[in-house]
DNA sequence: CGGCCATGTTAGTGCTGTAAACATTATTTG
DNA sequence: CAAATAATGTTTACAGCACTAACATGGCCG
């Protein structure tokens, strides 16, 4: 059971049991592979080969392929959250816009990982339930909370969050699928993702 | 070459040469499979089995798996365009909003197909180059053209199209990946996709 | 020290996409 | 109309894949 869930293995960080820290190595190598190819084409055997371990060793740490992918997605989500937090540090309008920029930029810099996070894997949907404060939606909500005027209703804020999230997510996805030429991303975001369009009241 | 591209086979509709109209059957069966499972899990052999043809017969019509998927995506895109056109028929604000609704609803009714259309397949990106007037972006542009005031600049219209497309696309994708509970879609779209937020000047 | 459990390996199964060679039918042409 | 040719489909084969079962090995705790 400890090997079946997607939490970061507790005893792993100590390092070194039987033949090295395979779980961590699997995730690290998996993430590396995702930098160069899609999640679909990611092969367990290839990862095992690269680590220098037998093809079936992985099953001591993940019950199946999808579990590894979920772990990779969780890692990616955490990274995205970190970058979003850092970008939004300034707070206010500026911080909010920077968060959106960070979101799109993360997608462009890690297309396969970003796609994996928002794949149709049922586990992917549960990711932000596991760690709600790492959900982009949550971060946006916080950032919007002290951005909206006090007269804004809860419904307005909620709609604002959804609008903002959908906007940056759609922008990211359309860029990744080649529908939008990513000529000048910063300018693009400036044009498209203006705070005013969120109608926060 | 005639069998390698993604155009609809010209002579096929006549029906019946060697052992039936395989190309059409492959696409039809592929689309049917996509109603119940993802594109990743779609198997050529399974399709062939269902049609009652040998596993390799497909290679007389498509050079490889990705080519079939591209053809399916093209079919899906055409269908999406049809539904968008029909929805936007009314014109004006109302037609524009209905187009957005149709976009999201199509995604929800055909999740695997919608994902396939906007997958990372290089061929998918070229789809709307093949048939530009079937591109959702193009349809939105047209709809926005006679919606925006005459004082709106080209840049404003362009940004408006992008905003609208990103908004509905992001909404659709977030719903498909389970990030947004699809409780009441119509209301959701009303809240999120309001024409006013497009800043058409 | 001895047993146990976590971790790893080897061997094997059935699936997959795809290539090569062959077979059959439709179409074109002499 | 018959023979040649092109289009379409089949059989066989291969390598890669995820995954299972049985066995091996090493570290940890009594």
JSON list of C-alpha atoms in Angstrom, two decimals, chain A residues 38 40 65 103 115 117-121 124-126 128 135 155 158-159 162-171 173-174 176-180 183 188 190-194 196-199, chain B residues 38 40 65 103 115 117-121 124-126 128 135 155 158-159 162-171 173-174 176-180 183 188 190-194 196-199:
[
{"chain": "A", "resi": 38, "resn": "UNK", "atom": "CA", "xyz": [4.87, 12.93, -24.88]},
{"chain": "A", "resi": 40, "resn": "UNK", "atom": "CA", "xyz": [1.80, 8.51, -24.45]},
{"chain": "A", "resi": 65, "resn": "UNK", "atom": "CA", "xyz": [1.95, 2.56, -15.77]},
{"chain": "A", "resi": 103, "resn": "UNK", "atom": "CA", "xyz": [1.01, 29.44, -16.07]},
{"chain": "A", "resi": 115, "resn": "UNK", "atom": "CA", "xyz": [-0.66, 17.93, -20.94]},
{"chain": "A", "resi": 117, "resn": "UNK", "atom": "CA", "xyz": [-1.38, 17.11, -15.61]},
{"chain": "A", "resi": 118, "resn": "UNK", "atom": "CA", "xyz": [-4.58, 17.87, -17.47]},
{"chain": "A", "resi": 119, "resn": "UNK", "atom": "CA", "xyz": [-4.95, 14.50, -19.13]},
{"chain": "A", "resi": 120, "resn": "UNK", "atom": "CA", "xyz": [-8.01, 12.36, -18.88]},
{"chain": "A", "resi": 121, "resn": "UNK", "atom": "CA", "xyz": [-6.41, 10.08, -16.33]},
{"chain": "A", "resi": 124, "resn": "UNK", "atom": "CA", "xyz": [-5.09, 13.51, -12.60]},
{"chain": "A", "resi": 125, "resn": "UNK", "atom": "CA", "xyz": [-8.42, 14.99, -11.57]},
{"chain": "A", "resi": 126, "resn": "UNK", "atom": "CA", "xyz": [-7.80, 13.97, -7.99]},
{"chain": "A", "resi": 128, "resn": "UNK", "atom": "CA", "xyz": [-5.60, 18.92, -6.51]},
{"chain": "A", "resi": 135, "resn": "UNK", "atom": "CA", "xyz": [-4.14, 23.74, -7.32]},
{"chain": "A", "resi": 155, "resn": "UNK", "atom": "CA", "xyz": [-20.52, 34.56, -7.25]},
{"chain": "A", "resi": 158, "resn": "UNK", "atom": "CA", "xyz": [-16.04, 32.63, -8.40]},
{"chain": "A", "resi": 159, "resn": "UNK", "atom": "CA", "xyz": [-16.87, 33.54, -11.97]},
{"chain": "A", "resi": 162, "resn": "UNK", "atom": "CA", "xyz": [-13.12, 30.54, -13.58]},
{"chain": "A", "resi": 163, "resn": "UNK", "atom": "CA", "xyz": [-12.74, 33.14, -16.30]},
{"chain": "A", "resi": 164, "resn": "UNK", "atom": "CA", "xyz": [-9.11, 33.74, -15.46]},
{"chain": "A", "resi": 165, "resn": "UNK", "atom": "CA", "xyz": [-8.27, 30.06, -15.23]},
{"chain": "A", "resi": 166, "resn": "UNK", "atom": "CA", "xyz": [-10.11, 29.18, -18.43]},
{"chain": "A", "resi": 167, "resn": "UNK", "atom": "CA", "xyz": [-8.43, 32.05, -20.22]},
{"chain": "A", "resi": 168, "resn": "UNK", "atom": "CA", "xyz": [-4.85, 31.13, -19.40]},
{"chain": "A", "resi": 169, "resn": "UNK", "atom": "CA", "xyz": [-5.54, 27.41, -19.70]},
{"chain": "A", "resi": 170, "resn": "UNK", "atom": "CA", "xyz": [-7.14, 27.83, -23.09]},
{"chain": "A", "resi": 171, "resn": "UNK", "atom": "CA", "xyz": [-4.34, 30.06, -24.24]},
{"chain": "A", "resi": 173, "resn": "UNK", "atom": "CA", "xyz": [-3.56, 24.60, -24.71]},
{"chain": "A", "resi": 174, "resn": "UNK", "atom": "CA", "xyz": [-4.13, 26.39, -28.01]},
{"chain": "A", "resi": 176, "resn": "UNK", "atom": "CA", "xyz": [0.58, 23.71, -27.38]},
{"chain": "A", "resi": 177, "resn": "UNK", "atom": "CA", "xyz": [-1.61, 22.32, -30.11]},
{"chain": "A", "resi": 178, "resn": "UNK", "atom": "CA", "xyz": [-0.18, 24.75, -32.64]},
{"chain": "A", "resi": 179, "resn": "UNK", "atom": "CA", "xyz": [-3.38, 26.74, -33.12]},
{"chain": "A", "resi": 180, "resn": "UNK", "atom": "CA", "xyz": [-1.76, 29.96, -32.01]},
{"chain": "A", "resi": 183, "resn": "UNK", "atom": "CA", "xyz": [5.37, 34.68, -31.72]},
{"chain": "A", "resi": 188, "resn": "UNK", "atom": "CA", "xyz": [0.09, 37.98, -26.40]},
{"chain": "A", "resi": 190, "resn": "UNK", "atom": "CA", "xyz": [-0.77, 41.31, -22.26]},
{"chain": "A", "resi": 191, "resn": "UNK", "atom": "CA", "xyz": [-3.35, 41.63, -25.00]},
{"chain": "A", "resi": 192, "resn": "UNK", "atom": "CA", "xyz": [-5.48, 38.69, -24.02]},
{"chain": "A", "resi": 193, "resn": "UNK", "atom": "CA", "xyz": [-5.22, 38.39, -20.27]},
{"chain": "A", "resi": 194, "resn": "UNK", "atom": "CA", "xyz": [-6.04, 41.81, -19.00]},
{"chain": "A", "resi": 196, "resn": "UNK", "atom": "CA", "xyz": [-10.12, 44.29, -16.63]},
{"chain": "A", "resi": 197, "resn": "UNK", "atom": "CA", "xyz": [-11.68, 41.52, -18.63]},
{"chain": "A", "resi": 198, "resn": "UNK", "atom": "CA", "xyz": [-12.34, 39.49, -15.53]},
{"chain": "A", "resi": 199, "resn": "UNK", "atom": "CA", "xyz": [-15.24, 41.66, -14.46]},
{"chain": "B", "resi": 38, "resn": "UNK", "atom": "CA", "xyz": [-9.59, 7.68, -25.56]},
{"chain": "B", "resi": 40, "resn": "UNK", "atom": "CA", "xyz": [-4.51, 6.60, -26.93]},
{"chain": "B", "resi": 65, "resn": "UNK", "atom": "CA", "xyz": [-1.75, 4.79, -36.92]},
{"chain": "B", "resi": 103, "resn": "UNK", "atom": "CA", "xyz": [-18.04, 24.57, -28.66]},
{"chain": "B", "resi": 115, "resn": "UNK", "atom": "CA", "xyz": [-8.94, 15.95, -27.21]},
{"chain": "B", "resi": 117, "resn": "UNK", "atom": "CA", "xyz": [-8.43, 17.39, -32.46]},
{"chain": "B", "resi": 118, "resn": "UNK", "atom": "CA", "xyz": [-6.27, 19.41, -30.11]},
{"chain": "B", "resi": 119, "resn": "UNK", "atom": "CA", "xyz": [-3.68, 16.74, -29.47]},
{"chain": "B", "resi": 120, "resn": "UNK", "atom": "CA", "xyz": [0.01, 17.20, -29.99]},
{"chain": "B", "resi": 121, "resn": "UNK", "atom": "CA", "xyz": [-0.04, 15.30, -33.25]},
{"chain": "B", "resi": 124, "resn": "UNK", "atom": "CA", "xyz": [-3.60, 18.03, -35.96]},
{"chain": "B", "resi": 125, "resn": "UNK", "atom": "CA", "xyz": [-2.10, 21.48, -36.13]},
{"chain": "B", "resi": 126, "resn": "UNK", "atom": "CA", "xyz": [-2.35, 21.45, -39.90]},
{"chain": "B", "resi": 128, "resn": "UNK", "atom": "CA", "xyz": [-7.33, 24.01, -40.11]},
{"chain": "B", "resi": 135, "resn": "UNK", "atom": "CA", "xyz": [-11.41, 26.32, -38.07]},
{"chain": "B", "resi": 155, "resn": "UNK", "atom": "CA", "xyz": [-5.76, 44.45, -33.21]},
{"chain": "B", "resi": 158, "resn": "UNK", "atom": "CA", "xyz": [-7.83, 39.89, -33.17]},
{"chain": "B", "resi": 159, "resn": "UNK", "atom": "CA", "xyz": [-7.39, 40.01, -29.43]},
{"chain": "B", "resi": 162, "resn": "UNK", "atom": "CA", "xyz": [-8.19, 35.02, -29.18]},
{"chain": "B", "resi": 163, "resn": "UNK", "atom": "CA", "xyz": [-9.83, 35.85, -25.88]},
{"chain": "B", "resi": 164, "resn": "UNK", "atom": "CA", "xyz": [-13.07, 34.22, -26.89]},
{"chain": "B", "resi": 165, "resn": "UNK", "atom": "CA", "xyz": [-11.42, 31.12, -28.27]},
{"chain": "B", "resi": 166, "resn": "UNK", "atom": "CA", "xyz": [-9.10, 30.72, -25.30]},
{"chain": "B", "resi": 167, "resn": "UNK", "atom": "CA", "xyz": [-12.00, 31.19, -22.93]},
{"chain": "B", "resi": 168, "resn": "UNK", "atom": "CA", "xyz": [-14.25, 28.50, -24.37]},
{"chain": "B", "resi": 169, "resn": "UNK", "atom": "CA", "xyz": [-11.33, 26.21, -25.10]},
{"chain": "B", "resi": 170, "resn": "UNK", "atom": "CA", "xyz": [-10.00, 26.51, -21.58]},
{"chain": "B", "resi": 171, "resn": "UNK", "atom": "CA", "xyz": [-13.44, 26.00, -20.15]},
{"chain": "B", "resi": 173, "resn": "UNK", "atom": "CA", "xyz": [-10.54, 21.46, -21.38]},
{"chain": "B", "resi": 174, "resn": "UNK", "atom": "CA", "xyz": [-10.87, 22.12, -17.67]},
{"chain": "B", "resi": 176, "resn": "UNK", "atom": "CA", "xyz": [-12.86, 17.41, -19.57]},
{"chain": "B", "resi": 177, "resn": "UNK", "atom": "CA", "xyz": [-9.98, 17.00, -17.13]},
{"chain": "B", "resi": 178, "resn": "UNK", "atom": "CA", "xyz": [-12.34, 17.10, -14.19]},
{"chain": "B", "resi": 179, "resn": "UNK", "atom": "CA", "xyz": [-11.11, 20.41, -12.81]},
{"chain": "B", "resi": 180, "resn": "UNK", "atom": "CA", "xyz": [-14.52, 22.01, -13.07]},
{"chain": "B", "resi": 183, "resn": "UNK", "atom": "CA", "xyz": [-23.01, 20.97, -12.77]},
{"chain": "B", "resi": 188, "resn": "UNK", "atom": "CA", "xyz": [-21.62, 28.23, -16.28]},
{"chain": "B", "resi": 190, "resn": "UNK", "atom": "CA", "xyz": [-23.52, 32.39, -19.11]},
{"chain": "B", "resi": 191, "resn": "UNK", "atom": "CA", "xyz": [-21.45, 33.42, -16.14]},
{"chain": "B", "resi": 192, "resn": "UNK", "atom": "CA", "xyz": [-18.06, 32.96, -17.71]},
{"chain": "B", "resi": 193, "resn": "UNK", "atom": "CA", "xyz": [-18.47, 33.66, -21.38]},
{"chain": "B", "resi": 194, "resn": "UNK", "atom": "CA", "xyz": [-20.18, 36.99, -21.49]},
{"chain": "B", "resi": 196, "resn": "UNK", "atom": "CA", "xyz": [-18.87, 42.07, -22.57]},
{"chain": "B", "resi": 197, "resn": "UNK", "atom": "CA", "xyz": [-15.69, 40.48, -21.32]},
{"chain": "B", "resi": 198, "resn": "UNK", "atom": "CA", "xyz": [-14.25, 40.35, -24.80]},
{"chain": "B", "resi": 199, "resn": "UNK", "atom": "CA", "xyz": [-13.51, 44.05, -24.86]}
]
